[in-house]
PDB file of C-alpha atoms and ligand atoms in Angstrom:
ATOM      1  CA  MET A 611     -64.353  51.449 101.170  1.00 53.00           C
ATOM      2  CA  ALA A 612     -67.934  52.029 102.151  1.00 52.00           C
ATOM      3  CA  PRO A 613     -70.273  49.517 100.144  1.00 54.00           C
ATOM      4  CA  PRO A 614     -71.887  50.397  97.462  1.00 53.00           C
ATOM      5  CA  SER A 615     -75.323  51.377  99.459  1.00 52.00           C
ATOM      6  CA  ASP A 616     -73.428  54.165 101.353  1.00 54.00           C
ATOM      7  CA  ARG A 617     -72.065  55.677  98.291  1.00 58.00           C
ATOM      8  CA  ALA A 618     -74.746  56.319  95.759  1.00 63.00           C
ATOM      9  CA  PRO A 619     -76.383  59.266  98.429  1.00 89.00           C
ATOM     10  CA  LEU A 620     -73.302  61.453  97.594  1.00 93.00           C
ATOM     11  CA  ALA A 621     -73.238  61.017  93.380  1.00 96.00           C
ATOM     12  CA  GLU A 622     -76.648  62.062  93.869  1.00 95.00           C
ATOM     13  CA  ARG A 623     -76.061  65.229  95.553  1.00 95.00           C
ATOM     14  CA  VAL A 624     -73.482  66.007  93.349  1.00 97.00           C
ATOM     15  CA  GLU A 625     -75.455  65.241  90.682  1.00 97.00           C
ATOM     16  CA  GLU A 626     -78.043  67.266  91.571  1.00 95.00           C
ATOM     17  CA  LEU A 627     -75.444  70.116  92.317  1.00 96.00           C
ATOM     18  CA  LEU A 628     -74.489  69.744  89.076  1.00 97.00           C
ATOM     19  CA  ALA A 629     -78.054  70.205  87.233  1.00 96.00           C
ATOM     20  CA  THR A 630     -78.576  72.985  87.142  1.00 91.00           C
ATOM     21  CA  GLY A 631     -75.542  74.036  84.914  1.00 91.00           C
ATOM     22  CA  GLY A 632     -74.902  77.068  86.545  1.00 91.00           C
ATOM     23  CA  LEU A 633     -72.764  77.815  89.423  1.00 97.00           C
ATOM     24  CA  LEU A 634     -72.248  76.273  92.847  1.00 98.00           C
ATOM     25  CA  PRO A 635     -73.809  77.965  95.301  1.00 97.00           C
ATOM     26  CA  ILE A 636     -71.013  78.818  98.484  1.00 98.00           C
ATOM     27  CA  VAL A 637     -71.864  77.792 101.771  1.00 97.00           C
ATOM     28  CA  ALA A 638     -71.478  80.113 104.629  1.00 98.00           C
ATOM     29  CA  ALA A 639     -70.077  79.348 108.334  1.00 98.00           C
ATOM     30  CA  GLY A 640     -72.439  77.944 110.415  1.00 98.00           C
ATOM     31  CA  ARG A 641     -73.580  75.107 108.313  1.00 98.00           C
ATOM     32  CA  PRO A 642     -72.286  72.114 109.913  1.00 97.00           C
ATOM     33  CA  VAL A 643     -71.133  70.577 106.790  1.00 97.00           C
ATOM     34  CA  LEU A 644     -67.820  73.575 107.007  1.00 98.00           C
ATOM     35  CA  ARG A 645     -67.151  71.867 110.255  1.00 98.00           C
ATOM     36  CA  HIS A 646     -66.650  68.228 109.872  1.00 97.00           C
ATOM     37  CA  ALA A 647     -64.211  66.220 108.770  1.00 95.00           C
ATOM     38  CA  THR A 648     -64.899  65.110 105.032  1.00 97.00           C
ATOM     39  CA  GLN A 649     -64.825  61.893 103.368  1.00 97.00           C
ATOM     40  CA  PRO A 650     -61.222  60.346 102.111  1.00 98.00           C
ATOM     41  CA  TYR A 651     -61.884  60.383  97.961  1.00 98.00           C
ATOM     42  CA  ASP A 652     -62.177  56.834  96.874  1.00 96.00           C
ATOM     43  CA  GLY A 653     -63.915  56.471  93.852  1.00 96.00           C
ATOM     44  CA  GLN A 654     -67.529  57.676  95.047  1.00 96.00           C
ATOM     45  CA  LEU A 655     -68.076  59.864  92.256  1.00 97.00           C
ATOM     46  CA  ALA A 656     -67.092  58.306  89.043  1.00 96.00           C
ATOM     47  CA  PRO A 657     -63.983  59.589  87.057  1.00 96.00           C
ATOM     48  CA  ALA A 658     -66.854  61.271  84.452  1.00 97.00           C
ATOM     49  CA  LEU A 659     -69.265  63.078  87.626  1.00 97.00           C
ATOM     50  CA  LEU A 660     -65.784  63.598  89.407  1.00 98.00           C
ATOM     51  CA  ALA A 661     -64.615  65.394  86.486  1.00 98.00           C
ATOM     52  CA  ARG A 662     -67.766  67.685  86.026  1.00 98.00           C
ATOM     53  CA  PHE A 663     -67.656  68.365  89.597  1.00 98.00           C
ATOM     54  CA  ILE A 664     -64.220  69.906  89.445  1.00 98.00           C
ATOM     55  CA  GLU A 665     -64.798  71.512  86.581  1.00 98.00           C
ATOM     56  CA  ALA A 666     -68.050  73.277  88.494  1.00 98.00           C
ATOM     57  CA  MET A 667     -65.738  73.814  91.205  1.00 98.00           C
ATOM     58  CA  ARG A 668     -63.384  75.685  89.241  1.00 98.00           C
ATOM     59  CA  ASP A 669     -66.303  77.794  87.863  1.00 98.00           C
ATOM     60  CA  THR A 670     -67.340  78.977  90.783  1.00 98.00           C
ATOM     61  CA  MET A 671     -63.551  79.443  92.302  1.00 98.00           C
ATOM     62  CA  HIS A 672     -63.358  81.452  89.244  1.00 98.00           C
ATOM     63  CA  ALA A 673     -66.502  83.646  89.986  1.00 98.00           C
ATOM     64  CA  ALA A 674     -66.311  84.310  93.490  1.00 97.00           C
ATOM     65  CA  PRO A 675     -63.824  85.341  93.016  1.00 96.00           C
ATOM     66  CA  GLY A 676     -61.647  83.267  95.191  1.00 97.00           C
ATOM     67  CA  VAL A 677     -58.070  81.135  94.815  1.00 98.00           C
ATOM     68  CA  GLY A 678     -58.943  77.961  96.760  1.00 98.00           C
ATOM     69  CA  LEU A 679     -62.337  76.313  97.349  1.00 98.00           C
ATOM     70  CA  ALA A 680     -62.925  73.011  98.908  1.00 98.00           C
ATOM     71  CA  ALA A 681     -65.450  70.652  98.488  1.00 98.00           C
ATOM     72  CA  PRO A 682     -67.657  71.053 101.968  1.00 98.00           C
ATOM     73  CA  GLN A 683     -67.907  74.853 100.496  1.00 98.00           C
ATOM     74  CA  VAL A 684     -70.245  73.323  97.970  1.00 98.00           C
ATOM     75  CA  GLY A 685     -71.957  71.169 100.489  1.00 97.00           C
ATOM     76  CA  VAL A 686     -70.029  68.044  99.521  1.00 98.00           C
ATOM     77  CA  PRO A 687     -67.751  66.391 102.190  1.00 97.00           C
ATOM     78  CA  LEU A 688     -65.525  65.129 100.332  1.00 98.00           C
ATOM     79  CA  ARG A 689     -61.555  65.286 100.628  1.00 98.00           C
ATOM     80  CA  ILE A 690     -61.149  67.329  97.382  1.00 98.00           C
ATOM     81  CA  ALA A 691     -60.460  71.204  96.651  1.00 98.00           C
ATOM     82  CA  VAL A 692     -58.656  73.307  94.057  1.00 98.00           C
ATOM     83  CA  ILE A 693     -56.777  76.344  93.442  1.00 98.00           C
ATOM     84  CA  GLU A 694     -55.498  78.466  91.389  1.00 98.00           C
ATOM     85  CA  ASP A 695     -54.082  82.243  91.679  1.00 97.00           C
ATOM     86  CA  PRO A 696     -53.528  84.549  88.732  1.00 95.00           C
ATOM     87  CA  ALA A 697     -51.741  87.044  91.836  1.00 94.00           C
ATOM     88  CA  PRO A 698     -52.787  90.075  89.918  1.00 91.00           C
ATOM     89  CA  VAL A 699     -50.910  91.760  92.960  1.00 92.00           C
ATOM     90  CA  PRO A 700     -48.718  94.928  92.884  1.00 92.00           C
ATOM     91  CA  GLU A 701     -45.053  93.832  92.801  1.00 93.00           C
ATOM     92  CA  GLU A 702     -44.262  94.788  96.651  1.00 93.00           C
ATOM     93  CA  VAL A 703     -47.083  92.942  97.809  1.00 92.00           C
ATOM     94  CA  ALA A 704     -46.419  89.870  95.528  1.00 94.00           C
ATOM     95  CA  LEU A 705     -42.238  89.821  96.916  1.00 95.00           C
ATOM     96  CA  ILE A 706     -43.402  90.862 100.802  1.00 96.00           C
ATOM     97  CA  ARG A 707     -46.798  87.457 101.094  1.00 96.00           C
ATOM     98  CA  GLY A 708     -44.842  85.719  98.202  1.00 96.00           C
ATOM     99  CA  ARG A 709     -47.426  85.892  96.383  1.00 96.00           C
ATOM    100  CA  VAL A 710     -47.014  84.127  93.082  1.00 95.00           C
ATOM    101  CA  PRO A 711     -48.627  82.936  90.863  1.00 96.00           C
ATOM    102  CA  GLN A 712     -50.414  79.403  91.612  1.00 97.00           C
ATOM    103  CA  PRO A 713     -51.577  77.344  87.980  1.00 97.00           C
ATOM    104  CA  PHE A 714     -54.612  75.500  88.690  1.00 98.00           C
ATOM    105  CA  ARG A 715     -55.029  71.811  90.728  1.00 98.00           C
ATOM    106  CA  VAL A 716     -56.787  69.553  92.167  1.00 98.00           C
ATOM    107  CA  LEU A 717     -55.680  68.179  95.956  1.00 98.00           C
ATOM    108  CA  VAL A 718     -57.479  65.177  96.358  1.00 98.00           C
ATOM    109  CA  ASN A 719     -57.070  63.653 100.204  1.00 98.00           C
ATOM    110  CA  PRO A 720     -54.373  66.192 100.761  1.00 98.00           C
ATOM    111  CA  SER A 721     -52.758  67.273 104.021  1.00 98.00           C
ATOM    112  CA  TYR A 722     -50.111  68.898 105.089  1.00 98.00           C
ATOM    113  CA  GLU A 723     -47.156  69.132 107.496  1.00 98.00           C
ATOM    114  CA  PRO A 724     -44.747  71.994 108.600  1.00 98.00           C
ATOM    115  CA  VAL A 725     -41.271  72.400 106.813  1.00 98.00           C
ATOM    116  CA  GLY A 726     -39.244  74.242 109.232  1.00 97.00           C
ATOM    117  CA  THR A 727     -40.423  76.513 112.102  1.00 98.00           C
ATOM    118  CA  ALA A 728     -40.874  79.772 110.210  1.00 98.00           C
ATOM    119  CA  ARG A 729     -44.539  80.953 110.568  1.00 98.00           C
ATOM    120  CA  VAL A 730     -46.517  83.853 108.567  1.00 98.00           C
ATOM    121  CA  ALA A 731     -49.059  86.234 109.218  1.00 98.00           C
ATOM    122  CA  PHE A 732     -50.961  87.895 106.755  1.00 98.00           C
ATOM    123  CA  PHE A 733     -54.926  88.988 106.325  1.00 98.00           C
ATOM    124  CA  GLU A 734     -57.101  86.044 104.931  1.00 98.00           C
ATOM    125  CA  GLY A 735     -60.358  85.969 103.837  1.00 98.00           C
ATOM    126  CA  CYS A 736     -62.587  83.185 103.169  1.00 98.00           C
ATOM    127  CA  LEU A 737     -65.387  82.891 100.498  1.00 98.00           C
ATOM    128  CA  SER A 738     -67.811  81.129 103.429  1.00 98.00           C
ATOM    129  CA  VAL A 739     -67.075  83.957 105.458  1.00 98.00           C
ATOM    130  CA  PRO A 740     -68.295  86.529 103.403  1.00 98.00           C
ATOM    131  CA  GLY A 741     -67.247  90.148 104.172  1.00 98.00           C
ATOM    132  CA  TRP A 742     -64.391  89.862 106.574  1.00 98.00           C
ATOM    133  CA  GLN A 743     -60.687  89.215 107.116  1.00 98.00           C
ATOM    134  CA  ALA A 744     -58.502  88.771 109.675  1.00 98.00           C
ATOM    135  CA  VAL A 745     -54.371  87.880 110.511  1.00 98.00           C
ATOM    136  CA  VAL A 746     -53.412  84.151 110.481  1.00 98.00           C
ATOM    137  CA  ALA A 747     -49.908  83.186 111.176  1.00 98.00           C
ATOM    138  CA  ARG A 748     -49.292  79.779 108.884  1.00 98.00           C
ATOM    139  CA  HIS A 749     -46.131  77.974 108.167  1.00 98.00           C
ATOM    140  CA  ALA A 750     -43.848  79.511 105.797  1.00 98.00           C
ATOM    141  CA  GLU A 751     -43.424  76.491 104.095  1.00 98.00           C
ATOM    142  CA  VAL A 752     -45.470  72.920 104.131  1.00 98.00           C
ATOM    143  CA  ARG A 753     -45.003  69.594 102.529  1.00 98.00           C
ATOM    144  CA  LEU A 754     -48.625  69.100 101.043  1.00 98.00           C
ATOM    145  CA  ARG A 755     -48.950  65.048 100.015  1.00 98.00           C
ATOM    146  CA  GLY A 756     -52.447  63.295  98.180  1.00 98.00           C
ATOM    147  CA  GLU A 757     -53.391  62.732  95.201  1.00 98.00           C
ATOM    148  CA  ASP A 758     -54.190  64.451  91.726  1.00 98.00           C
ATOM    149  CA  GLU A 759     -57.908  64.007  90.055  1.00 97.00           C
ATOM    150  CA  HIS A 760     -56.176  61.014  88.008  1.00 96.00           C
ATOM    151  CA  GLY A 761     -54.951  59.263  91.233  1.00 97.00           C
ATOM    152  CA  ARG A 762     -51.375  59.822  90.730  1.00 98.00           C
ATOM    153  CA  ALA A 763     -49.130  61.018  93.489  1.00 98.00           C
ATOM    154  CA  LEU A 764     -49.179  64.476  94.816  1.00 97.00           C
ATOM    155  CA  ASP A 765     -45.600  65.246  97.443  1.00 98.00           C
ATOM    156  CA  GLU A 766     -44.669  68.888  96.678  1.00 97.00           C
ATOM    157  CA  VAL A 767     -43.260  71.437  98.953  1.00 98.00           C
ATOM    158  CA  PHE A 768     -45.367  74.563  98.976  1.00 98.00           C
ATOM    159  CA  THR A 769     -44.119  78.441 100.126  1.00 97.00           C
ATOM    160  CA  GLY A 770     -44.640  81.843 100.006  1.00 97.00           C
ATOM    161  CA  TRP A 771     -48.478  81.880  98.829  1.00 98.00           C
ATOM    162  CA  PRO A 772     -49.508  79.182  97.673  1.00 98.00           C
ATOM    163  CA  ALA A 773     -48.056  77.419 100.792  1.00 98.00           C
ATOM    164  CA  ARG A 774     -51.052  79.987 102.549  1.00 98.00           C
ATOM    165  CA  ILE A 775     -53.578  78.484 100.061  1.00 98.00           C
ATOM    166  CA  VAL A 776     -52.566  74.805 100.898  1.00 98.00           C
ATOM    167  CA  GLN A 777     -52.939  74.814 104.300  1.00 98.00           C
ATOM    168  CA  HIS A 778     -56.461  77.618 104.115  1.00 98.00           C
ATOM    169  CA  GLU A 779     -57.879  74.485 102.141  1.00 98.00           C
ATOM    170  CA  THR A 780     -56.593  71.479 103.458  1.00 98.00           C
ATOM    171  CA  ASP A 781     -58.255  72.465 106.886  1.00 98.00           C
ATOM    172  CA  HIS A 782     -61.296  73.303 105.581  1.00 98.00           C
ATOM    173  CA  LEU A 783     -61.024  69.301 104.599  1.00 98.00           C
ATOM    174  CA  ASP A 784     -60.913  68.192 108.191  1.00 98.00           C
ATOM    175  CA  GLY A 785     -63.562  70.992 109.240  1.00 98.00           C
ATOM    176  CA  THR A 786     -61.500  74.027 110.430  1.00 98.00           C
ATOM    177  CA  LEU A 787     -62.476  77.515 109.222  1.00 98.00           C
ATOM    178  CA  TYR A 788     -59.181  79.649 109.157  1.00 98.00           C
ATOM    179  CA  LEU A 789     -60.853  81.676 112.248  1.00 98.00           C
ATOM    180  CA  ASP A 790     -60.201  78.896 114.079  1.00 98.00           C
ATOM    181  CA  ARG A 791     -56.269  80.379 113.581  1.00 98.00           C
ATOM    182  CA  ALA A 792     -56.882  84.085 113.492  1.00 98.00           C
ATOM    183  CA  GLU A 793     -55.642  86.696 115.841  1.00 98.00           C
ATOM    184  CA  LEU A 794     -59.482  87.752 116.391  1.00 97.00           C
ATOM    185  CA  ARG A 795     -58.455  90.997 117.729  1.00 98.00           C
ATOM    186  CA  SER A 796     -57.176  91.287 113.839  1.00 98.00           C
ATOM    187  CA  LEU A 797     -60.923  90.801 112.698  1.00 98.00           C
ATOM    188  CA  SER A 798     -61.296  93.283 109.734  1.00 98.00           C
ATOM    189  CA  THR A 799     -64.553  94.003 107.360  1.00 98.00           C
ATOM    190  CA  ASN A 800     -63.521  94.249 104.308  1.00 98.00           C
ATOM    191  CA  GLU A 801     -63.773  97.735 103.983  1.00 98.00           C
ATOM    192  CA  ALA A 802     -61.646  98.736 107.014  1.00 98.00           C
ATOM    193  CA  VAL A 803     -58.835  96.078 105.417  1.00 98.00           C
ATOM    194  CA  ALA A 804     -59.204  98.324 101.611  1.00 97.00           C
ATOM    195  CA  ALA A 805     -58.978 101.630 103.746  1.00 98.00           C
ATOM    196  CA  LEU A 806     -56.363 101.103 106.245  1.00 98.00           C
ATOM    197  CA  TRP A 807     -54.618  97.557 106.611  1.00 98.00           C
ATOM    198  CA  ALA A 808     -53.835  97.216 102.656  1.00 94.00           C
ATOM    199  CA  GLN A 809     -50.199  97.398 103.303  1.00 94.00           C
ATOM    200  CA  PRO A 810     -48.285  94.090 102.710  1.00 95.00           C
ATOM    201  CA  ALA A 811     -47.881  93.110 105.901  1.00 97.00           C
ATOM    202  CA  PRO A 812     -49.412  93.773 109.027  1.00 98.00           C
ATOM    203  CA  GLU A 813     -47.418  95.007 111.735  1.00 98.00           C
ATOM    204  CA  ALA A 814     -49.448  98.311 111.843  1.00 98.00           C
ATOM    205  CA  ALA A 815     -52.908  96.737 112.055  1.00 98.00           C
ATOM    206  CA  ALA A 816     -51.045  94.545 114.660  1.00 98.00           C
ATOM    207  CA  GLU A 817     -49.926  97.635 116.738  1.00 98.00           C
ATOM    208  CA  ALA A 818     -53.286  99.777 115.807  1.00 98.00           C
ATOM    209  CA  LEU A 819     -55.683  96.498 116.703  1.00 98.00           C
ATOM    210  CA  GLY A 820     -53.634  94.978 119.572  1.00 98.00           C
ATOM    211  CA  PHE A 821     -52.367  91.703 118.014  1.00 98.00           C
ATOM    212  CA  GLU A 822     -49.489  89.719 117.867  1.00 96.00           C
ATOM    213  CA  LEU A 823     -47.328  88.706 114.994  1.00 97.00           C
ATOM    214  CA  PRO A 824     -45.039  85.637 115.309  1.00 95.00           C
TER     215      PRO A 824
HETATM  216 ZN1   ZN B 934     -62.058  79.508 103.285  1.00 67.72          ZN
END
């Protein structure tokens, strides 16, 4: 636990961010805050401030729109992320990608480990890398441990698309962007993905662009 004198600046920064009352500005790739490990949350924000910050993160994620948002993406180096995915996709996509609805969750101090050895690869994007998507092979199933926003222990196995979301967001908290894990030859603009690679799985993209799938 940091001494009180070191704790004030983070809380002040969050107060400043929330002072506008609007959506939080999303930080884009190239900003160091996205490349540094975050501080574990241990009370740096008082409960009322934490609740307001989480609400603003949720509103910002909805507006983006996105299915996850990590605190460093709004310039706050704390080990906190939010996730939520209504999964508005066709049934075929839902089946192949395992994209089932994920209710709103707050992940505090999360970490994950793979369950089994299976990996699955799909296009994904990031609010901090706007305009682009790339194929990332990730663990098909992970065990996520941490806490929720009330400090209750979280220990849960995630599969399908929610497993991808929690890996992507937890990686942010370690200063890792999805591009670090991506097949770079798959890198595509959103326009190219919509025009060419909207299939539920990336086999055709792998063939045409020349990258490996697990
Ligand atoms: Zn991201």
